[in-house]
Coordinates of C-alpha atoms in Angstrom, one line a residue:
Chain H
M21 CA -54.3 50.3 -53.8
K22 CA -53.2 50.2 -57.4
R23 CA -50.1 52.1 -56.6
V24 CA -48.8 49.5 -54.2
N25 CA -49.3 46.6 -56.6
A26 CA -47.6 48.6 -59.3
L27 CA -44.6 49.2 -57.1
T28 CA -44.0 45.5 -56.7
R29 CA -44.2 45.1 -60.4
A30 CA -42.0 48.0 -61.3
V31 CA -39.2 45.9 -62.7
A32 CA -35.7 47.3 -63.3
T33 CA -33.4 45.6 -65.8
A34 CA -29.8 46.7 -66.7
L35 CA -29.3 47.4 -70.4
T36 CA -25.9 46.5 -71.8
L37 CA -24.2 47.8 -74.8
A38 CA -24.5 44.4 -76.6
G39 CA -25.4 45.0 -80.2
L40 CA -24.1 48.6 -80.2
A41 CA -21.3 49.4 -82.6
F42 CA -17.9 49.7 -80.9
A43 CA -16.6 53.2 -80.6
A44 CA -13.2 54.4 -79.5
V45 CA -13.4 56.1 -76.1
P46 CA -11.0 59.0 -75.5
A47 CA -9.8 59.3 -72.0
Q48 CA -11.6 62.1 -70.2
A49 CA -12.6 63.2 -66.8
A50 CA -15.8 61.2 -65.9
L51 CA -19.1 63.0 -65.7
E52 CA -20.0 63.1 -62.0
I53 CA -21.4 65.4 -59.4
K54 CA -19.7 65.8 -56.0
L55 CA -22.5 66.8 -53.7
D56 CA -20.3 67.4 -50.7
E57 CA -18.4 70.1 -52.5
G58 CA -21.6 72.2 -52.9
V59 CA -22.9 72.3 -56.4
V60 CA -23.3 75.9 -57.6
E61 CA -23.5 75.6 -61.4
P62 CA -26.2 73.1 -62.5
I63 CA -24.8 70.6 -65.1
P64 CA -26.2 71.1 -68.7
I65 CA -28.0 67.9 -69.7
A66 CA -30.0 67.0 -72.7
I67 CA -33.0 64.7 -72.3
H68 CA -34.2 63.7 -75.8
D69 CA -37.9 62.9 -76.2
F70 CA -38.2 59.2 -75.8
L71 CA -38.9 57.2 -78.9
A72 CA -42.0 55.1 -79.5
S73 CA -42.2 52.3 -82.1
N74 CA -46.0 52.5 -82.0
P75 CA -47.6 55.9 -82.7
R76 CA -50.0 55.1 -79.9
D77 CA -47.2 55.3 -77.3
Q78 CA -45.7 58.5 -78.8
Q79 CA -47.4 61.0 -76.4
T80 CA -46.5 58.8 -73.3
A81 CA -42.9 58.7 -74.5
A82 CA -42.7 62.5 -74.7
N83 CA -44.4 62.9 -71.4
V84 CA -42.0 60.5 -69.6
A85 CA -39.1 62.7 -70.9
G86 CA -40.9 65.7 -69.5
V87 CA -41.1 64.1 -66.0
I88 CA -37.4 63.4 -66.1
R89 CA -36.6 67.0 -67.1
G90 CA -38.8 68.4 -64.4
D91 CA -37.2 66.2 -61.7
L92 CA -33.6 66.9 -62.7
E93 CA -34.3 70.6 -63.0
R94 CA -35.9 71.0 -59.6
S95 CA -33.0 69.2 -58.0
G96 CA -30.9 72.3 -58.7
L97 CA -28.1 70.0 -59.8
F98 CA -29.0 69.9 -63.5
F99 CA -29.9 72.4 -66.2
P100 CA -32.0 70.5 -68.8
L101 CA -31.3 72.1 -72.2
D102 CA -34.2 73.2 -74.4
P103 CA -35.1 70.4 -76.8
R104 CA -35.4 73.0 -79.6
S105 CA -31.7 73.5 -79.4
Y106 CA -30.8 69.9 -80.1
I107 CA -28.9 69.4 -83.4
E108 CA -29.2 65.6 -83.6
K109 CA -32.6 64.1 -83.8
I110 CA -32.3 60.7 -82.3
S111 CA -34.3 58.1 -84.2
N112 CA -32.7 54.8 -83.1
F113 CA -32.4 53.9 -79.5
Q114 CA -29.8 51.2 -80.3
S115 CA -27.2 53.4 -82.0
F116 CA -24.6 55.8 -80.5
P117 CA -25.4 59.5 -80.5
R118 CA -23.2 61.9 -82.5
F119 CA -21.3 63.2 -79.5
A120 CA -19.9 66.2 -81.4
D121 CA -23.4 67.5 -82.0
W122 CA -24.2 67.4 -78.3
R123 CA -20.9 69.1 -77.4
V124 CA -21.8 72.0 -79.7
I125 CA -24.8 72.8 -77.5
K126 CA -22.7 72.3 -74.4
A127 CA -24.5 69.3 -73.1
Q128 CA -22.4 67.3 -70.7
G129 CA -24.9 64.4 -70.4
L130 CA -27.5 63.0 -72.8
V131 CA -30.4 60.8 -71.9
T132 CA -32.1 58.8 -74.7
G133 CA -34.9 56.4 -74.3
Q134 CA -37.9 54.6 -75.7
A135 CA -41.3 53.6 -74.4
Q136 CA -43.6 50.8 -75.5
Q137 CA -46.7 49.0 -74.4
L138 CA -46.0 45.3 -74.1
S139 CA -48.3 42.5 -75.2
D140 CA -49.3 41.9 -71.5
G141 CA -50.4 45.6 -71.2
Q142 CA -47.4 46.7 -69.2
L143 CA -45.7 49.9 -70.2
Q144 CA -41.9 49.6 -70.6
V145 CA -39.4 52.4 -70.7
D146 CA -35.7 51.9 -71.6
F147 CA -33.1 54.6 -71.3
R148 CA -29.4 55.3 -71.6
L149 CA -27.3 58.0 -70.0
W150 CA -24.4 59.1 -72.2
D151 CA -21.3 60.9 -71.1
I152 CA -20.8 63.4 -74.0
F153 CA -17.1 64.2 -73.3
G154 CA -16.2 60.7 -72.3
E155 CA -18.1 59.4 -75.4
K156 CA -19.6 56.4 -73.6
Q157 CA -22.7 55.1 -72.0
M158 CA -22.8 55.6 -68.3
I159 CA -25.9 53.5 -67.5
G160 CA -28.7 51.8 -69.4
M161 CA -31.8 50.4 -67.7
S162 CA -35.3 49.3 -68.4
F163 CA -38.4 49.7 -66.2
K164 CA -41.9 48.6 -66.6
T165 CA -45.2 49.1 -64.8
T166 CA -48.9 49.5 -65.4
P167 CA -49.6 52.3 -68.0
E168 CA -51.5 54.6 -65.6
N169 CA -48.3 54.8 -63.5
W170 CA -46.3 56.2 -66.4
R171 CA -45.1 59.1 -64.3
R172 CA -43.3 56.7 -62.0
L173 CA -41.3 55.4 -64.9
G174 CA -40.0 58.9 -65.4
H175 CA -39.2 59.3 -61.7
L176 CA -37.4 55.9 -61.7
V177 CA -35.2 57.0 -64.7
A178 CA -34.5 60.3 -63.0
D179 CA -33.5 58.5 -59.8
A180 CA -31.2 56.2 -61.7
I181 CA -29.5 59.2 -63.4
Y182 CA -29.2 61.0 -60.1
E183 CA -27.6 58.0 -58.4
R184 CA -25.2 57.3 -61.3
L185 CA -23.9 60.9 -61.3
T186 CA -23.9 61.7 -57.6
G187 CA -23.2 58.3 -56.1
E188 CA -26.3 58.7 -53.8
K189 CA -29.8 57.4 -54.0
G190 CA -32.3 59.7 -55.7
Y191 CA -35.6 60.9 -54.2
F192 CA -37.9 61.4 -57.2
D193 CA -40.0 58.3 -57.0
T194 CA -41.4 59.4 -53.7
R195 CA -44.6 60.9 -52.3
I196 CA -45.4 63.7 -49.9
V197 CA -48.2 63.6 -47.3
F198 CA -49.3 67.0 -46.1
I199 CA -52.2 69.0 -44.8
Q200 CA -54.3 70.9 -47.3
E201 CA -55.7 74.1 -45.8
A202 CA -58.6 76.2 -47.0
G203 CA -60.8 79.0 -45.7
P204 CA -60.3 81.9 -43.4
K205 CA -57.7 81.5 -40.6
T206 CA -60.4 81.6 -37.9
K207 CA -62.4 78.8 -39.5
R208 CA -59.7 76.9 -41.4
R209 CA -60.5 73.5 -42.9
Y210 CA -57.7 70.9 -42.8
R211 CA -57.5 67.8 -45.0
L212 CA -55.0 65.0 -44.9
A213 CA -53.6 64.9 -48.5
I214 CA -51.0 63.0 -50.4
M215 CA -49.3 63.7 -53.8
D216 CA -46.2 62.7 -55.8
Q217 CA -43.1 64.7 -54.8
D218 CA -43.5 66.8 -57.9
G219 CA -47.1 67.8 -57.0
A220 CA -48.7 65.3 -59.5
N221 CA -51.6 63.0 -58.6
P222 CA -52.8 64.8 -55.4
S223 CA -55.6 63.1 -53.5
F224 CA -57.3 63.7 -50.2
L225 CA -57.6 61.1 -47.4
T226 CA -59.9 63.0 -45.1
G227 CA -62.9 65.2 -45.9
G228 CA -62.2 68.4 -43.8
N229 CA -64.9 68.0 -41.2
Y230 CA -62.3 67.9 -38.4
I231 CA -58.8 69.2 -37.8
V232 CA -56.0 67.0 -38.8
L233 CA -52.3 67.8 -38.2
S234 CA -48.7 66.6 -38.5
P235 CA -48.9 63.5 -40.8
R236 CA -45.8 61.3 -41.0
F237 CA -45.0 58.4 -43.3
S238 CA -44.1 54.9 -42.1
P239 CA -40.6 54.0 -42.9
T240 CA -41.6 50.4 -43.7
T241 CA -45.3 50.1 -44.7
Q242 CA -47.9 52.0 -46.6
A243 CA -49.2 53.9 -43.6
I244 CA -49.3 57.4 -42.2
T245 CA -49.5 58.5 -38.5
Y246 CA -51.2 61.8 -37.8
M247 CA -53.1 63.7 -35.2
S248 CA -56.9 64.2 -35.5
Y249 CA -59.7 66.0 -33.8
E250 CA -62.3 63.5 -35.1
R251 CA -62.9 62.3 -31.6
Q252 CA -63.8 64.2 -28.4
T253 CA -60.1 64.0 -27.3
P254 CA -57.6 64.9 -30.0
S255 CA -55.7 61.7 -30.7
V256 CA -52.9 60.1 -32.7
F257 CA -54.2 57.9 -35.6
V258 CA -52.7 55.5 -38.1
F259 CA -54.0 55.6 -41.7
D260 CA -53.5 52.5 -43.8
L261 CA -53.0 53.7 -47.4
Q262 CA -53.8 50.2 -48.8
T263 CA -57.1 49.7 -47.1
G264 CA -58.1 53.3 -46.4
Q265 CA -58.8 52.4 -42.8
R266 CA -57.9 54.7 -40.0
E267 CA -57.4 53.7 -36.4
V268 CA -56.6 55.5 -33.1
I269 CA -53.4 54.1 -31.6
G270 CA -54.9 53.5 -28.1
Q271 CA -57.2 54.7 -25.4
Y272 CA -55.8 57.7 -23.6
S273 CA -57.5 60.0 -21.1
G274 CA -55.8 63.1 -22.5
M275 CA -54.6 64.5 -25.8
T276 CA -52.0 62.5 -27.8
F277 CA -50.1 64.4 -30.5
A278 CA -46.8 64.9 -32.4
P279 CA -46.5 61.3 -33.6
R280 CA -43.7 59.7 -35.6
F281 CA -43.1 56.1 -36.4
T282 CA -40.2 54.1 -34.9
P283 CA -37.5 53.3 -37.5
D284 CA -38.8 49.7 -37.7
G285 CA -42.3 51.0 -38.4
N286 CA -43.8 48.8 -35.6
G287 CA -44.4 51.6 -33.2
V288 CA -45.2 55.3 -32.8
V289 CA -43.4 57.8 -30.5
F290 CA -45.6 60.7 -29.5
S291 CA -46.6 63.2 -26.8
Y292 CA -49.3 62.5 -24.3
S293 CA -50.9 65.0 -22.0
R294 CA -51.7 63.2 -18.8
S295 CA -52.8 64.9 -15.6
N296 CA -51.6 68.3 -17.0
N297 CA -48.1 67.1 -17.9
V298 CA -47.0 66.6 -21.5
D299 CA -44.4 63.8 -21.9
V300 CA -43.0 61.6 -24.6
Y301 CA -44.3 58.0 -24.9
V302 CA -43.6 55.2 -27.3
A303 CA -46.2 52.5 -28.1
D304 CA -46.0 49.3 -30.0
L305 CA -48.8 49.3 -32.6
R306 CA -49.7 45.6 -32.0
S307 CA -49.7 45.5 -28.2
R308 CA -50.7 49.2 -28.0
R309 CA -48.9 49.3 -24.6
P310 CA -47.5 52.8 -24.0
V311 CA -44.1 53.2 -22.4
R312 CA -43.4 56.6 -20.8
L313 CA -39.9 58.0 -21.8
T314 CA -39.9 61.4 -20.1
S315 CA -41.4 62.6 -16.8
D316 CA -40.2 66.2 -16.5
P317 CA -42.9 68.7 -15.5
G318 CA -42.0 70.8 -18.5
I319 CA -43.5 70.3 -22.0
D320 CA -41.8 67.4 -23.8
T321 CA -42.9 67.0 -27.4
S322 CA -41.9 66.5 -31.1
P323 CA -39.9 63.3 -30.6
S324 CA -38.0 61.9 -33.6
F325 CA -35.9 58.7 -33.6
A326 CA -32.4 58.4 -35.0
P327 CA -32.5 56.0 -38.0
D328 CA -30.6 53.4 -36.0
G329 CA -33.4 53.4 -33.4
R330 CA -30.9 54.0 -30.5
R331 CA -31.6 57.6 -29.7
I332 CA -34.5 60.1 -29.8
V333 CA -34.3 63.9 -30.3
F334 CA -37.2 65.9 -28.8
N335 CA -38.3 69.4 -27.8
S336 CA -38.6 70.4 -24.1
D337 CA -39.1 73.7 -22.3
R338 CA -37.8 72.3 -19.0
G339 CA -35.0 74.8 -19.0
G340 CA -37.3 77.8 -19.4
T341 CA -37.6 78.0 -23.2
P342 CA -38.2 75.4 -25.9
Q343 CA -34.8 73.7 -26.7
L344 CA -33.7 70.4 -28.3
Y345 CA -32.7 67.4 -26.2
V346 CA -31.4 63.9 -27.1
M347 CA -32.1 60.8 -25.0
N348 CA -31.5 57.1 -25.4
A349 CA -34.4 55.1 -26.8
D350 CA -35.4 53.9 -23.3
G351 CA -35.6 57.5 -22.0
S352 CA -32.2 57.5 -20.2
N353 CA -29.5 60.0 -20.4
Q354 CA -31.5 63.1 -21.4
Q355 CA -29.1 65.8 -22.6
R356 CA -29.7 69.3 -24.0
I357 CA -28.0 69.8 -27.4
S358 CA -29.2 73.3 -28.5
F359 CA -27.5 76.3 -26.8
G360 CA -27.8 79.0 -29.4
Q361 CA -29.8 82.2 -29.0
G362 CA -33.5 81.7 -29.5
R363 CA -36.2 79.0 -29.2
Y364 CA -35.6 75.6 -30.9
T365 CA -38.6 73.3 -31.9
T366 CA -39.7 70.4 -34.2
P367 CA -36.4 68.5 -34.4
V368 CA -36.2 65.7 -36.9
W369 CA -33.4 63.3 -37.4
S370 CA -31.9 62.9 -40.9
P371 CA -32.4 59.5 -42.5
R372 CA -28.6 59.4 -42.9
G373 CA -28.2 59.9 -39.1
D374 CA -25.7 62.6 -39.4
L375 CA -27.8 65.7 -38.8
I376 CA -30.9 67.0 -37.0
A377 CA -33.1 69.6 -38.7
F378 CA -35.1 72.0 -36.6
T379 CA -37.2 75.2 -36.4
K380 CA -35.5 78.1 -34.7
Q381 CA -37.2 81.3 -33.6
V382 CA -35.1 84.4 -32.8
G383 CA -37.2 87.6 -32.1
S384 CA -39.7 87.9 -35.0
T385 CA -37.8 85.6 -37.4
F386 CA -38.3 81.9 -37.9
S387 CA -35.7 79.7 -39.5
I388 CA -35.1 76.2 -40.7
G389 CA -31.6 74.9 -39.7
V390 CA -29.5 71.8 -39.2
M391 CA -27.1 70.7 -36.5
A392 CA -25.0 67.6 -35.7
P393 CA -26.7 65.3 -33.1
D394 CA -24.3 66.6 -30.4
G395 CA -25.5 70.2 -31.2
Q396 CA -22.4 71.3 -33.0
R397 CA -22.1 72.9 -36.4
E398 CA -25.5 74.6 -36.4
R399 CA -26.3 76.0 -39.9
I400 CA -29.4 78.1 -40.8
L401 CA -30.7 77.2 -44.3
T402 CA -33.6 79.6 -44.7
S403 CA -35.5 82.3 -42.7
S404 CA -38.7 84.3 -43.0
F405 CA -41.7 85.7 -41.0
S406 CA -42.8 82.1 -40.3
E407 CA -41.5 78.7 -41.2
E408 CA -41.5 75.4 -39.4
G409 CA -41.7 71.7 -39.5
P410 CA -38.7 70.4 -41.6
T411 CA -38.9 66.9 -43.2
W412 CA -36.1 65.1 -45.0
S413 CA -35.9 63.6 -48.4
P414 CA -35.1 59.9 -48.1
N415 CA -31.5 60.5 -49.1
G416 CA -31.0 63.3 -46.5
R417 CA -30.1 65.9 -49.2
V418 CA -33.3 68.0 -49.4
I419 CA -35.6 69.5 -46.7
L420 CA -39.3 70.4 -47.1
F421 CA -40.9 72.8 -44.7
T422 CA -44.0 75.1 -44.2
R423 CA -43.8 78.8 -44.8
T424 CA -46.6 81.1 -43.6
T425 CA -47.0 84.7 -44.6
A426 CA -48.1 87.4 -42.2
G427 CA -51.9 88.0 -42.0
R428 CA -53.2 91.5 -43.0
G429 CA -56.7 92.9 -43.3
G430 CA -58.4 90.2 -41.4
S431 CA -57.9 87.3 -43.8
G432 CA -54.8 85.7 -42.2
G433 CA -51.6 84.6 -43.8
G434 CA -51.3 81.7 -46.2
S435 CA -49.3 78.6 -45.8
T436 CA -47.2 76.9 -48.6
I437 CA -44.7 74.1 -48.8
W438 CA -41.1 74.9 -49.8
S439 CA -38.0 72.9 -50.4
V440 CA -34.3 73.8 -49.8
D441 CA -31.2 71.6 -50.1
L442 CA -28.9 70.8 -47.3
T443 CA -26.5 73.6 -48.3
G444 CA -29.2 76.2 -48.1
R445 CA -29.4 76.5 -51.9
N446 CA -32.2 75.8 -54.4
L447 CA -35.0 77.3 -52.3
R448 CA -38.2 76.6 -54.2
K449 CA -42.0 76.6 -53.6
V450 CA -43.5 73.1 -54.0
L451 CA -46.6 72.8 -56.2
T452 CA -49.6 71.9 -54.0
P453 CA -53.4 71.9 -54.6
G454 CA -54.2 75.1 -52.7
E455 CA -52.6 76.1 -49.4
A456 CA -50.6 73.4 -47.7
S457 CA -48.6 72.8 -44.5
D458 CA -46.9 70.0 -42.5
P459 CA -45.2 68.1 -45.3
A460 CA -43.7 64.7 -44.6
W461 CA -41.6 62.9 -47.2
S462 CA -42.1 59.2 -47.9
P463 CA -39.3 56.7 -48.2
L464 CA -37.9 56.0 -51.7
N465 CA -40.2 54.1 -54.1
R466 CA -43.3 54.7 -52.1
Chain L
M10 CA -58.2 93.7 -23.2
L11 CA -60.4 92.1 -25.8
R12 CA -63.4 93.7 -24.2
V13 CA -61.9 97.1 -24.7
T14 CA -61.0 96.5 -28.3
T15 CA -64.3 94.9 -29.2
T16 CA -66.3 97.8 -27.6
I17 CA -64.4 100.3 -29.6
K18 CA -65.0 98.4 -32.8
Y19 CA -68.6 97.9 -31.9
G20 CA -69.0 101.6 -31.2
A21 CA -67.4 102.6 -34.5
F22 CA -70.0 100.4 -36.3
L23 CA -72.8 102.1 -34.4
V24 CA -71.6 105.5 -35.5
A25 CA -71.3 104.4 -39.1
A26 CA -74.8 102.9 -38.9
S27 CA -76.3 106.1 -37.5
L28 CA -74.5 108.2 -40.1
L29 CA -76.1 106.0 -42.8
A30 CA -79.4 106.4 -41.2
A31 CA -78.9 110.2 -41.1
C32 CA -78.1 110.3 -44.8
S33 CA -81.3 108.6 -45.7
S34 CA -83.1 111.0 -43.4
T35 CA -85.2 108.4 -41.7
K36 CA -84.7 109.8 -38.2
E37 CA -87.7 108.1 -36.7
E38 CA -86.3 104.6 -37.4
A39 CA -84.6 102.7 -34.7
P40 CA -80.9 102.3 -35.0
V41 CA -80.0 99.4 -37.3
V42 CA -77.7 97.8 -34.7
A43 CA -79.4 97.6 -31.3
Q44 CA -78.0 95.7 -28.3
A45 CA -80.5 93.5 -26.7
P46 CA -81.3 94.7 -23.2
T47 CA -79.7 92.5 -20.6
S48 CA -83.0 91.8 -19.0
S49 CA -84.1 89.7 -22.0
I50 CA -81.3 87.2 -21.4
T51 CA -82.5 84.0 -19.6
P52 CA -80.5 83.6 -16.3
G53 CA -78.5 80.4 -16.5
S54 CA -78.4 80.3 -20.3
A55 CA -75.3 80.2 -22.5
E56 CA -76.0 83.8 -23.4
D57 CA -76.2 84.7 -19.8
F58 CA -72.8 83.1 -19.2
R59 CA -71.2 84.8 -22.3
V60 CA -72.7 88.3 -21.8
N61 CA -73.0 88.7 -18.1
V62 CA -70.1 86.5 -16.8
G63 CA -67.5 86.4 -19.5
D64 CA -66.3 83.3 -21.4
T65 CA -62.7 84.3 -22.2
V66 CA -59.5 84.9 -20.3
F67 CA -56.2 86.0 -21.7
F68 CA -52.6 84.9 -21.3
S69 CA -49.3 86.6 -21.6
L70 CA -46.7 85.7 -24.2
D71 CA -45.5 82.1 -23.7
E72 CA -47.3 82.0 -20.3
Y73 CA -50.0 79.8 -18.9
S74 CA -50.3 81.5 -15.5
I75 CA -53.6 83.0 -14.6
R76 CA -53.2 86.8 -14.7
P77 CA -55.1 89.1 -12.3
D78 CA -57.5 90.2 -15.0
A79 CA -58.2 86.6 -15.7
Q80 CA -58.7 85.8 -12.0
A81 CA -61.6 88.3 -11.9
V82 CA -63.3 86.7 -14.8
L83 CA -62.8 83.2 -13.5
Q84 CA -64.2 84.2 -10.1
K85 CA -67.4 85.2 -11.8
Q86 CA -67.4 82.0 -13.8
A87 CA -67.0 79.9 -10.6
A88 CA -69.8 81.8 -8.8
W89 CA -72.1 81.3 -11.8
L90 CA -71.2 77.6 -12.1
K91 CA -72.1 77.2 -8.4
Q92 CA -75.5 78.9 -9.1
Y93 CA -76.2 76.5 -12.0
P94 CA -74.8 73.2 -10.9
S95 CA -76.0 71.2 -13.9
V96 CA -73.9 73.2 -16.3
K97 CA -70.7 71.6 -17.7
L98 CA -67.9 73.5 -19.4
L99 CA -65.4 72.7 -22.1
V100 CA -62.4 74.9 -21.6
E101 CA -60.4 75.5 -24.8
G102 CA -56.8 76.6 -24.7
H103 CA -55.5 78.7 -27.6
C104 CA -52.2 80.3 -28.7
D105 CA -51.0 83.0 -31.0
E106 CA -49.3 82.0 -34.3
R107 CA -45.7 82.8 -33.1
G108 CA -44.7 79.3 -32.2
T109 CA -44.6 75.9 -33.9
R110 CA -47.7 73.8 -34.2
E111 CA -46.8 71.0 -31.9
Y112 CA -45.3 73.2 -29.1
N113 CA -48.5 75.3 -29.3
L114 CA -50.7 72.2 -28.9
A115 CA -48.9 71.6 -25.6
L116 CA -49.0 75.2 -24.6
G117 CA -52.8 75.4 -25.3
D118 CA -53.2 72.3 -23.3
R119 CA -51.4 74.0 -20.4
R120 CA -53.6 77.1 -20.6
A121 CA -56.8 75.1 -20.7
Y122 CA -55.6 73.1 -17.6
A123 CA -54.6 76.3 -15.8
V124 CA -58.2 77.7 -16.3
K125 CA -59.7 74.4 -15.1
E126 CA -57.4 74.2 -12.0
F127 CA -58.2 77.8 -11.1
L128 CA -62.0 77.1 -11.3
V129 CA -61.5 73.9 -9.2
S130 CA -59.5 75.9 -6.6
L131 CA -62.6 78.1 -6.3
G132 CA -64.8 75.1 -5.5
V133 CA -66.0 74.0 -9.0
D134 CA -66.2 70.2 -9.3
A135 CA -63.4 69.0 -11.7
S136 CA -65.9 66.5 -13.3
R137 CA -67.8 69.5 -14.7
L138 CA -64.8 70.8 -16.6
Q139 CA -63.2 69.3 -19.7
T140 CA -60.3 70.7 -21.5
K141 CA -59.2 70.8 -25.1
S142 CA -56.2 72.4 -26.8
Y143 CA -56.5 73.9 -30.2
G144 CA -52.9 75.2 -30.3
K145 CA -52.7 78.0 -32.9
E146 CA -55.3 76.4 -35.2
R147 CA -58.4 78.4 -34.1
P148 CA -57.5 82.1 -33.7
I149 CA -60.3 84.5 -33.3
C150 CA -58.2 87.3 -34.9
A151 CA -56.4 86.7 -38.2
D152 CA -53.9 89.5 -38.5
S153 CA -50.2 89.2 -37.6
D154 CA -49.9 91.9 -35.0
D155 CA -49.6 92.3 -31.2
S156 CA -53.2 93.1 -30.8
C157 CA -54.4 89.9 -32.5
W158 CA -51.8 87.8 -30.9
Q159 CA -53.0 88.9 -27.5
Q160 CA -56.6 88.2 -28.4
N161 CA -55.6 84.7 -29.6
R162 CA -53.7 83.7 -26.4
R163 CA -56.8 82.7 -24.6
G164 CA -58.8 80.3 -22.5
Y165 CA -62.3 80.1 -23.9
S166 CA -65.0 78.5 -21.7
V167 CA -67.9 77.1 -23.7
I168 CA -71.0 75.5 -22.1
S169 CA -71.1 71.8 -23.3
S170 CA -74.3 70.9 -21.4
G171 CA -76.8 71.7 -18.7
A172 CA -77.6 75.3 -19.5
G173 CA -81.1 76.8 -19.8
S174 CA -82.1 78.4 -23.1

């Protein structure tokens, strides 16, 4: 697919201050965001419309700045100031801004940039991030790609700004795979869909003639694993985003479901219903040979690997109600980790390895929460009538999940995708084409 | 339980229909909604199975054990299946919406198997019974209340082949 080729050609270059006039830099506290201290007040930042030397590139330059503003605003860490309030109109990318003008409007950071189409047809974007109080450039970089992927250039700039100010990788140049839902609850149509993390560029990978559920991104390749009713027996498939090919992961006599990739991307861990017993299996995608990891007579499902590949968290009702368990990658040493009141399901290990997100049901309320892998320090992030299925941003700072409203008057409730950050702040609805559920976040730059 | 609810709703519809008929003062006309007499149903047909035997059994919250009311329906299903030995069934397992997708796929699977195993225990050949879980993805009742949730926690037996028409 075009996107993949473009990815390999999205070239980043550091911009230095060479050629810029020297300016005295007063000693000031550096502009930075400390995520672990819990950001309550978003930082005011100005993102000037990018400049274009050729009038042909002017609209693209302005649009790229819009993508950056959108990304930074949705993160909850930044407050992009209204461009109409800007005093200085930047006209030269190579000169220092008038810092005093930006202090007047209370900007703490300023982003300037330019966009131009190169002679080889590539679109290049250069940007600088300025510390207004420190009166210095914090970072300057250049990215280029094919012109139709101009939004990615905005996301790459936003990721660079996020990383420079927080010290952690961004998550804006990513995609979300999800299930698009339509029609009444009793005859719902489900389509496998994919879009950029900001809701742009949605496309559908299946047509809606059969049920598809629980898509998950490969951590290493352009592939998605999901569960489909396209065959007589509902089965786990892998969808190759580069070729558009979909393939069942093996021949099984009963239902296979709840798939996730292994951290190396070479295998899938999933549930298999064999002889009326649902257990966790892992299968290498080349040999296709399944290895059984659990054999308890209870339901064992929703397995998720730790990023180091050494342990698996899963859901089991062997103790009477659904609870979370952790085992070694070979199935040994199965230990229950959830002991709070209620039912715990859909555990998913953070890409940072330090937390497990889950769905919790207590009485008539569903919640999304996180806990340490030993079950300690449980924290509920959000609750409502129905929410489930958390998925982590690649930097482990943001969680997406499905929220469903109660059905009334025979039409059934609607499903939407929401995001919330690790501290429980910044709860937002994610833009999707129609109703949507089962989000799964891609790795960075995918 | 579904039968009771459905009958009441059906009855209400009949009353409404006959009121309409009364308003337009066409007394001689037959009721708009008329139930086909049982005798017109072909024995051994899918309709015979649905109407005269019963294709649905219900489960309690978070349970997959066969309740006494379900046992009565499954005994009729087993007797009918013995009478029409070429018929094959697909048993669907369904759940209410108050659980997560993946857990409900497993629970629906359990319910379908429980129906199959009960029919097998009554002498139906296992090779005539397939199972499929739909989890919470195919409710028959869309509201979020106890009545709908009970209707949705079900094992639904649908004839996949071998029935007369």
